[in-house]
Coordinates of C-alpha atoms in Angstrom, one line a residue:
M21 CA 104.0 108.5 131.1
A22 CA 100.8 110.3 130.4
Q23 CA 97.7 108.4 131.3
M24 CA 94.5 108.4 129.3
H25 CA 91.5 110.0 131.1
Q26 CA 88.8 107.5 131.9
P27 CA 85.2 108.6 132.7
A28 CA 84.0 107.9 136.2
D29 CA 81.5 105.2 135.1
G30 CA 84.1 103.4 132.9
T31 CA 81.9 103.8 129.7
A32 CA 84.0 103.2 126.5
C33 CA 83.2 103.0 122.8
P34 CA 82.6 99.4 121.8
S35 CA 84.4 100.0 118.5
C36 CA 87.7 101.9 119.4
E37 CA 87.5 101.6 123.3
E38 CA 87.9 105.4 123.6
P39 CA 86.1 106.9 126.7
V40 CA 82.7 108.4 126.0
E41 CA 80.5 110.6 128.2
P42 CA 77.0 109.7 129.3
G43 CA 74.4 110.8 126.8
D44 CA 76.8 110.7 123.8
R45 CA 75.2 109.3 120.7
F46 CA 78.4 109.0 118.6
C47 CA 82.0 108.3 119.6
G48 CA 84.1 111.5 119.3
A49 CA 87.1 109.5 118.2
C50 CA 85.9 107.1 115.5
G51 CA 82.3 108.3 115.0
Y52 CA 80.7 104.9 116.0
D53 CA 76.9 105.0 116.5
L54 CA 76.7 104.2 120.2
S55 CA 73.0 103.3 119.9
A56 CA 73.9 100.4 117.6
G57 CA 75.2 98.3 120.4
P58 CA 78.3 96.1 120.4
V59 CA 80.4 95.8 117.3
P60 CA 79.5 92.8 115.2
S61 CA 81.9 89.9 115.5
P62 CA 84.4 89.7 112.7
D63 CA 83.9 85.9 112.6
R64 CA 80.3 86.5 111.3
P65 CA 80.6 89.4 108.8
T66 CA 77.4 90.9 107.4
L67 CA 78.9 93.7 105.4
A68 CA 77.0 95.0 102.4
I69 CA 78.8 96.2 99.3
G70 CA 80.1 99.7 99.8
T71 CA 80.9 99.1 103.5
P72 CA 84.6 99.2 104.3
V73 CA 86.0 95.7 104.9
E74 CA 88.4 95.4 107.8
W75 CA 91.0 93.1 106.3
P76 CA 93.3 91.9 109.1
A77 CA 97.0 92.1 108.4
A78 CA 99.5 89.4 109.5
T79 CA 102.0 90.4 112.1
G80 CA 105.3 89.1 113.3
A81 CA 108.8 90.5 114.0
D82 CA 111.3 89.2 111.5
T83 CA 114.5 90.4 113.1
S84 CA 114.7 87.2 115.2
G85 CA 114.6 85.1 112.0
L86 CA 111.3 83.6 112.8
S87 CA 108.7 83.1 110.1
P88 CA 105.8 85.6 110.0
R89 CA 102.4 84.5 111.2
T90 CA 100.5 83.4 108.1
Q91 CA 96.8 84.0 107.4
Q92 CA 94.7 81.2 106.0
P93 CA 91.7 82.0 103.7
G94 CA 89.3 80.8 106.4
D95 CA 90.9 83.2 109.0
L96 CA 89.9 86.3 107.0
P97 CA 86.5 87.8 106.9
G98 CA 85.0 88.4 103.4
T99 CA 81.5 88.9 102.0
D100 CA 79.9 88.5 98.6
S101 CA 78.2 91.5 96.9
D102 CA 74.9 90.7 98.7
G103 CA 76.6 90.9 102.1
G104 CA 76.7 87.1 102.7
E105 CA 79.6 85.1 103.8
L106 CA 82.0 83.9 101.1
S107 CA 81.8 80.1 100.8
G108 CA 82.7 77.2 98.5
P109 CA 85.8 75.2 98.0
G110 CA 89.1 76.9 97.5
V111 CA 92.8 76.5 98.0
R112 CA 93.4 75.1 101.5
Y113 CA 96.7 75.4 103.3
D114 CA 97.7 72.6 105.6
T115 CA 100.5 72.6 108.1
P116 CA 102.4 69.3 108.2
P117 CA 104.5 68.3 111.2
S118 CA 107.6 69.7 109.4
G119 CA 106.3 73.2 109.7
D120 CA 106.3 73.8 106.0
F121 CA 103.1 75.0 104.3
E122 CA 101.7 72.8 101.6
L123 CA 98.7 73.2 99.3
A124 CA 95.9 70.7 99.4
A125 CA 92.4 70.1 98.0
P126 CA 93.4 70.6 94.3
D127 CA 90.7 71.9 92.0
P128 CA 91.2 70.5 88.5
A129 CA 88.8 73.1 87.0
R130 CA 91.4 75.8 87.6
A131 CA 94.0 75.7 84.8
A132 CA 97.5 77.0 84.9
P133 CA 98.3 80.2 83.0
A134 CA 99.4 79.9 79.4
D135 CA 102.9 81.3 80.3
P136 CA 103.8 79.4 83.5
R137 CA 107.0 81.2 84.1
A138 CA 107.7 84.6 82.5
A139 CA 108.9 87.9 83.7
E140 CA 111.9 89.8 84.7
L141 CA 113.7 92.8 83.9
P142 CA 114.5 93.9 81.3
P143 CA 111.3 92.9 79.3
A144 CA 111.8 91.2 76.0
S145 CA 109.3 93.4 74.2
G146 CA 107.4 96.7 74.5
T147 CA 110.5 98.5 75.7
R148 CA 111.6 102.0 74.6
G149 CA 115.4 102.1 74.6
A150 CA 118.2 103.2 72.4
S151 CA 116.8 103.1 68.9
G152 CA 117.9 103.7 65.3
A153 CA 118.5 101.5 62.3
P154 CA 121.9 99.8 62.0
G155 CA 124.3 101.6 59.8
A156 CA 126.9 100.2 57.3
S157 CA 129.2 99.5 60.2
G158 CA 126.5 97.6 62.1
G159 CA 126.2 100.3 64.8
K160 CA 122.9 102.1 65.8
L161 CA 122.1 105.5 64.3
C162 CA 121.7 108.5 66.5
V163 CA 118.1 109.3 67.5
A164 CA 118.9 113.0 67.2
C165 CA 120.8 113.6 64.0
R166 CA 119.9 110.3 62.4
S167 CA 123.3 110.2 60.6
G168 CA 126.0 109.6 63.2
H169 CA 126.7 106.2 64.8
V170 CA 126.4 105.5 68.5
D171 CA 129.7 104.7 70.3
P172 CA 129.9 102.0 73.0
D173 CA 129.5 104.6 75.7
G174 CA 126.0 105.5 74.3
Y175 CA 126.9 108.9 72.6
C176 CA 126.6 109.9 68.9
E177 CA 130.0 110.0 67.3
H178 CA 128.7 112.8 65.0
C179 CA 126.7 115.2 67.2
G180 CA 127.6 113.9 70.7
H181 CA 123.9 113.4 71.7
A182 CA 123.4 110.9 74.5
Q183 CA 121.1 108.1 73.4
P184 CA 118.1 106.9 75.5
R185 CA 119.0 104.1 77.9
E186 CA 117.1 100.8 77.8
R187 CA 115.7 101.5 81.3
D188 CA 114.5 105.0 80.5
H189 CA 111.1 103.5 79.7
M190 CA 110.1 99.9 80.1
E191 CA 106.8 98.1 79.7
Q192 CA 105.9 94.4 80.1
E193 CA 102.5 92.7 80.0
L194 CA 101.5 89.2 80.8
E195 CA 97.9 88.0 80.5
S196 CA 97.3 88.6 84.2
V197 CA 99.6 91.5 85.1
A198 CA 101.4 94.4 83.6
A199 CA 104.0 97.0 84.6
V200 CA 105.5 100.3 83.2
S201 CA 108.6 102.1 84.4
D202 CA 109.7 105.6 83.2
R203 CA 112.7 107.8 84.0
G204 CA 110.4 110.8 84.6
L205 CA 111.1 114.4 83.6
R206 CA 113.8 115.4 86.1
H207 CA 116.1 112.5 86.7
H208 CA 119.1 111.6 84.4
R209 CA 118.5 107.9 84.7
N210 CA 115.8 105.4 85.9
E211 CA 116.7 103.9 89.2
D212 CA 113.4 102.0 89.5
A213 CA 113.0 98.4 88.5
F214 CA 110.2 95.8 88.3
A215 CA 109.5 92.2 87.7
V216 CA 106.1 90.6 86.8
A217 CA 105.6 86.9 86.6
A218 CA 103.1 84.0 86.6
T219 CA 103.4 80.5 87.8
S220 CA 101.2 77.7 89.2
L221 CA 100.5 76.4 92.6
P222 CA 100.7 72.6 93.2
D223 CA 97.0 72.3 92.6
G224 CA 97.4 73.8 89.2
S225 CA 95.8 77.2 90.1
P226 CA 97.6 80.3 89.0
A227 CA 99.8 82.5 91.1
V228 CA 100.7 86.0 89.8
V229 CA 103.6 88.1 91.1
A230 CA 104.4 91.8 90.8
V231 CA 107.6 93.3 92.3
V232 CA 108.5 97.0 92.2
C233 CA 111.8 98.4 93.6
D234 CA 113.0 102.0 94.0
G235 CA 116.7 102.7 94.2
V236 CA 117.8 105.1 96.9
S237 CA 119.4 108.0 95.1
S238 CA 121.7 109.0 97.9
A239 CA 123.3 105.5 97.7
T240 CA 125.8 104.2 95.2
R241 CA 124.6 102.3 92.2
P242 CA 120.9 102.6 93.1
D243 CA 119.8 101.4 89.7
E244 CA 121.8 98.1 90.1
A245 CA 120.3 97.7 93.6
S246 CA 116.7 97.9 92.4
A247 CA 117.3 95.6 89.5
A248 CA 119.0 93.0 91.6
A249 CA 116.2 93.1 94.3
A250 CA 113.3 92.9 91.7
R251 CA 114.9 90.0 89.8
T252 CA 115.9 88.1 93.0
A253 CA 112.5 88.5 94.7
S254 CA 110.7 87.4 91.6
E255 CA 112.9 84.3 91.1
Q256 CA 112.5 83.3 94.7
L257 CA 108.7 83.5 94.5
L258 CA 108.7 81.6 91.3
D259 CA 110.8 78.9 93.0
S260 CA 108.9 78.6 96.3
L261 CA 105.2 79.0 95.3
P262 CA 105.1 75.9 93.0
R263 CA 106.6 73.9 95.8
G264 CA 103.7 74.6 98.1
T265 CA 105.2 77.3 100.3
H266 CA 102.5 79.4 101.8
P267 CA 102.3 82.7 99.8
Q268 CA 103.0 84.8 102.9
Q269 CA 106.0 82.8 103.9
A270 CA 107.2 82.8 100.3
M271 CA 106.9 86.6 100.3
H272 CA 108.9 86.9 103.5
E273 CA 111.7 84.7 102.1
A274 CA 111.7 86.6 98.8
I275 CA 112.3 89.9 100.5
V276 CA 115.1 88.4 102.6
A277 CA 116.7 87.0 99.4
A278 CA 116.4 90.4 97.7
A279 CA 118.1 92.0 100.6
T280 CA 121.0 89.5 100.4
A281 CA 121.3 90.3 96.7
V282 CA 121.5 94.0 97.3
N283 CA 124.0 93.5 100.2
S284 CA 126.3 91.5 97.9
L285 CA 126.6 94.6 95.6
A286 CA 128.5 96.4 98.3
A287 CA 131.5 94.1 97.8
D288 CA 131.3 93.8 94.1
A289 CA 133.9 96.4 93.4
G290 CA 136.7 94.2 94.5
S291 CA 137.6 91.1 96.5
E292 CA 138.4 93.0 99.6
E293 CA 135.8 93.7 102.2
P294 CA 134.2 97.2 101.8
D295 CA 135.5 99.6 104.4
Q296 CA 133.2 101.4 106.8
G297 CA 133.0 104.5 104.5
S298 CA 131.7 102.5 101.6
R299 CA 129.2 100.6 103.8
Q300 CA 127.7 104.0 104.8
N301 CA 126.8 104.6 101.2
A302 CA 126.2 101.0 100.0
P303 CA 123.7 100.3 97.2
A304 CA 120.2 100.4 98.5
C305 CA 116.6 100.3 97.4
T306 CA 113.0 99.9 98.7
I307 CA 110.8 97.0 97.7
V308 CA 107.1 96.3 97.5
S309 CA 105.5 93.1 96.1
A310 CA 102.1 91.5 95.6
V311 CA 101.1 87.9 95.0
A312 CA 97.6 86.8 94.0
A313 CA 97.3 83.1 94.8
G314 CA 94.1 81.2 95.3
E315 CA 91.8 83.2 97.6
L316 CA 94.7 85.2 99.1
L317 CA 96.2 88.5 98.2
V318 CA 99.6 88.8 99.9
V319 CA 101.7 92.0 100.0
G320 CA 105.2 92.5 101.3
W321 CA 107.4 95.6 101.6
V322 CA 110.3 97.4 103.1
G323 CA 110.6 101.2 102.6
D324 CA 108.0 103.6 101.2
S325 CA 106.9 102.0 97.9
R326 CA 103.3 101.1 98.2
A327 CA 100.4 98.8 97.2
Y328 CA 96.8 100.0 96.8
W329 CA 93.6 98.0 96.4
V330 CA 91.0 99.5 93.9
P331 CA 87.8 97.5 93.5
D332 CA 86.2 97.1 90.1
D333 CA 82.9 98.3 91.5
R334 CA 83.9 101.8 92.5
S335 CA 81.0 102.0 95.0
G336 CA 83.2 99.8 97.1
P337 CA 86.0 101.4 99.2
P338 CA 89.6 101.5 97.9
A339 CA 92.4 100.9 100.4
R340 CA 96.1 101.4 100.9
L341 CA 97.6 98.0 101.8
T342 CA 101.0 99.1 103.1
E343 CA 102.5 101.4 105.7
D344 CA 105.6 103.4 104.9
D345 CA 108.9 103.0 106.6
S346 CA 109.4 106.8 106.6
W347 CA 109.9 109.7 108.9
A348 CA 106.4 111.0 108.1
A349 CA 104.8 107.7 108.9
Q350 CA 106.6 107.6 112.2
M351 CA 105.5 111.1 113.1
V352 CA 101.9 110.2 112.4
A353 CA 102.1 106.9 114.3
A354 CA 103.5 108.7 117.3
G355 CA 100.7 111.2 117.2
L356 CA 103.1 114.1 116.8
M357 CA 101.6 115.3 113.5
N358 CA 98.6 114.6 111.4
E359 CA 99.2 113.1 108.0
A360 CA 98.9 116.4 106.1
E361 CA 101.4 118.1 108.3
A362 CA 103.9 115.2 108.2
Y363 CA 103.9 114.7 104.5
A364 CA 104.2 118.5 103.9
D365 CA 107.5 118.5 105.9
E366 CA 110.8 118.4 103.9
R367 CA 111.8 115.3 105.9
A368 CA 108.7 113.4 105.0
H369 CA 110.3 111.0 102.5
A370 CA 113.3 110.2 104.6
I371 CA 113.0 106.4 104.8
T372 CA 113.6 104.4 107.9
G373 CA 113.7 101.0 106.3
W374 CA 115.5 99.8 103.1
L375 CA 117.4 96.9 101.5
G376 CA 121.2 97.4 101.7
A377 CA 124.3 96.6 103.5
D378 CA 124.0 99.7 105.6
A379 CA 120.4 99.1 106.7
Y380 CA 120.1 99.1 110.5
E381 CA 118.1 95.8 110.6
L382 CA 115.9 93.9 108.1
E383 CA 112.2 93.8 109.0
P384 CA 110.2 92.6 106.0
H385 CA 106.5 93.5 106.4
T386 CA 104.0 91.0 105.1
A387 CA 100.2 91.0 105.2
S388 CA 97.5 88.7 103.8
F389 CA 94.1 89.9 102.6
K390 CA 91.0 88.1 101.4
P391 CA 89.1 90.5 99.0
D392 CA 85.3 90.2 99.0
R393 CA 85.0 91.5 95.5
S394 CA 87.1 91.7 92.3
G395 CA 89.5 94.6 91.8
V396 CA 93.1 95.5 91.0
V397 CA 96.2 95.9 93.0
V398 CA 98.4 98.9 92.2
V399 CA 102.0 98.3 93.2
C400 CA 104.1 101.5 92.8
T401 CA 107.0 103.7 93.8
D402 CA 106.6 107.1 95.3
G403 CA 107.1 108.6 91.8
L404 CA 103.4 107.7 91.3
W405 CA 101.8 108.0 94.7
N406 CA 103.3 111.5 95.2
Y407 CA 100.6 112.5 92.7
A408 CA 97.8 110.2 94.1
E409 CA 98.6 109.7 97.7
G410 CA 95.3 108.8 99.2
A411 CA 93.4 105.6 98.3
D412 CA 90.5 107.6 96.9
E413 CA 92.9 109.7 94.8
M414 CA 94.6 106.6 93.5
A415 CA 91.2 105.0 92.7
R416 CA 90.2 108.1 90.7
A417 CA 93.4 107.8 88.6
V418 CA 93.0 104.1 87.8
P419 CA 90.9 103.6 84.7
A420 CA 87.6 101.9 85.1
D421 CA 88.6 99.0 82.9
A422 CA 91.9 98.3 84.7
A423 CA 91.1 94.6 85.2
E424 CA 90.6 94.1 81.5
R425 CA 93.5 96.3 80.3
P426 CA 96.2 96.3 83.0
L427 CA 99.0 97.5 80.6
H428 CA 96.9 100.4 79.5
S429 CA 96.1 101.2 83.1
A430 CA 99.7 101.2 84.1
Q431 CA 100.5 103.5 81.1
V432 CA 97.7 105.9 82.2
L433 CA 99.0 106.0 85.8
V434 CA 102.6 106.7 84.6
G435 CA 101.1 109.5 82.4
H436 CA 99.3 110.8 85.5
A437 CA 102.6 111.2 87.3
L438 CA 104.3 112.8 84.3
D439 CA 101.5 115.2 83.8
G440 CA 101.8 116.1 87.5
G441 CA 105.4 117.1 87.1
G442 CA 107.3 113.8 86.8
H443 CA 109.8 114.9 89.5
D444 CA 110.9 111.3 90.2
N445 CA 111.2 107.9 88.4
V446 CA 107.8 106.4 88.0
T447 CA 107.1 102.6 88.2
V448 CA 103.7 100.9 88.6
A449 CA 102.4 97.4 88.2
V450 CA 98.7 96.6 87.9
L451 CA 97.6 93.2 89.1
P452 CA 93.9 92.2 88.6
F453 CA 92.4 90.0 91.4
A454 CA 89.2 88.2 90.3
V455 CA 86.6 87.0 92.9
P456 CA 84.2 84.6 91.2
A457 CA 80.5 85.6 91.4
E458 CA 78.5 83.5 93.9
G459 CA 77.5 80.2 92.3
A460 CA 79.9 80.6 89.4
A461 CA 82.4 77.9 88.6
P462 CA 86.1 78.7 89.1
A463 CA 87.8 80.2 86.1

């Protein structure tokens, strides 16, 4: 095992602990100003707006079946726009003897959303699918020739033109979140899926959910896998959050439930257990989800679908909130390649984690954040982030009024991917996260 060289006097950077030489003014590894002294304690943040906020992520291995370590609002550093500590009452999470997480300190000023439980795929409105006015026989007219009727298989009986599928393009908007999914320009079907929803926590405050899934094209029935995962994860979150389950624990349970739903598809073809060959190509998908609940923003994922944070005030730093389960990410983490080299490799998008009966092991990733300013969360498949990979690139693609017009912003982001080539299915959800101004009453 290679050992890291240490200078004779033991001097190390107070920020990253890399060794530094006498007389150095800046750390060669992280750029820290060595004349500034020790790194400020994260328990007493004094960050000004525009300074990157180090949001700690929750950790915990899930293969043992244990619950992930959850982050409470008071555990996480956050600052207001003047650089002061965030303060004031908010949702508080108590841990009773049973080990379940319950919400306390209700705030009656915070009202539940108008639609307490809505979402799922397919959306009820705003969907582009097979169109055409009904004919004399009651069937739909062909979108191409406008004269022939569409048969049950989705083809025109007159000209043979295949009709658009319902999932070719889908849109859904709630007051507090919106999502758009498109087949793209190169694929014959849309294998992505999404679910957006809103519910209430026990104290009456809103909780907003966005789930995005990407079917694995090399697997069988990837479109069914993504739809089952998105629907199940959303339903699980809508069930557990109003009961007082901590949002991060609820996220963990939702991903596990989604994995179970995808696994069950492997045996749907018949009553017999699938043989080893079919398990090697079982239905599979990735998943990424975000929940805005109280002061917490919680994300969870398996695979290479991503979540990004984009502040409303673009002078603040955007951030990528997830780490890919992919070959490229492993190469970068191991120090074998830099990010540019890894993602330029043809193996870059080979995923190392997914939902499916042939997954090696299920390790849901969850993380909690406490934003210090208002912004939006962009939850998306690689069909989008391939064209806006870095956090700064994604922030430039997100419209400035994204918080006020989430559906329009999701449409713009899908258009950005299509304009870039649309080589994959594209799905994105835009979830605004509002932080009340200092001294303002809760909305």
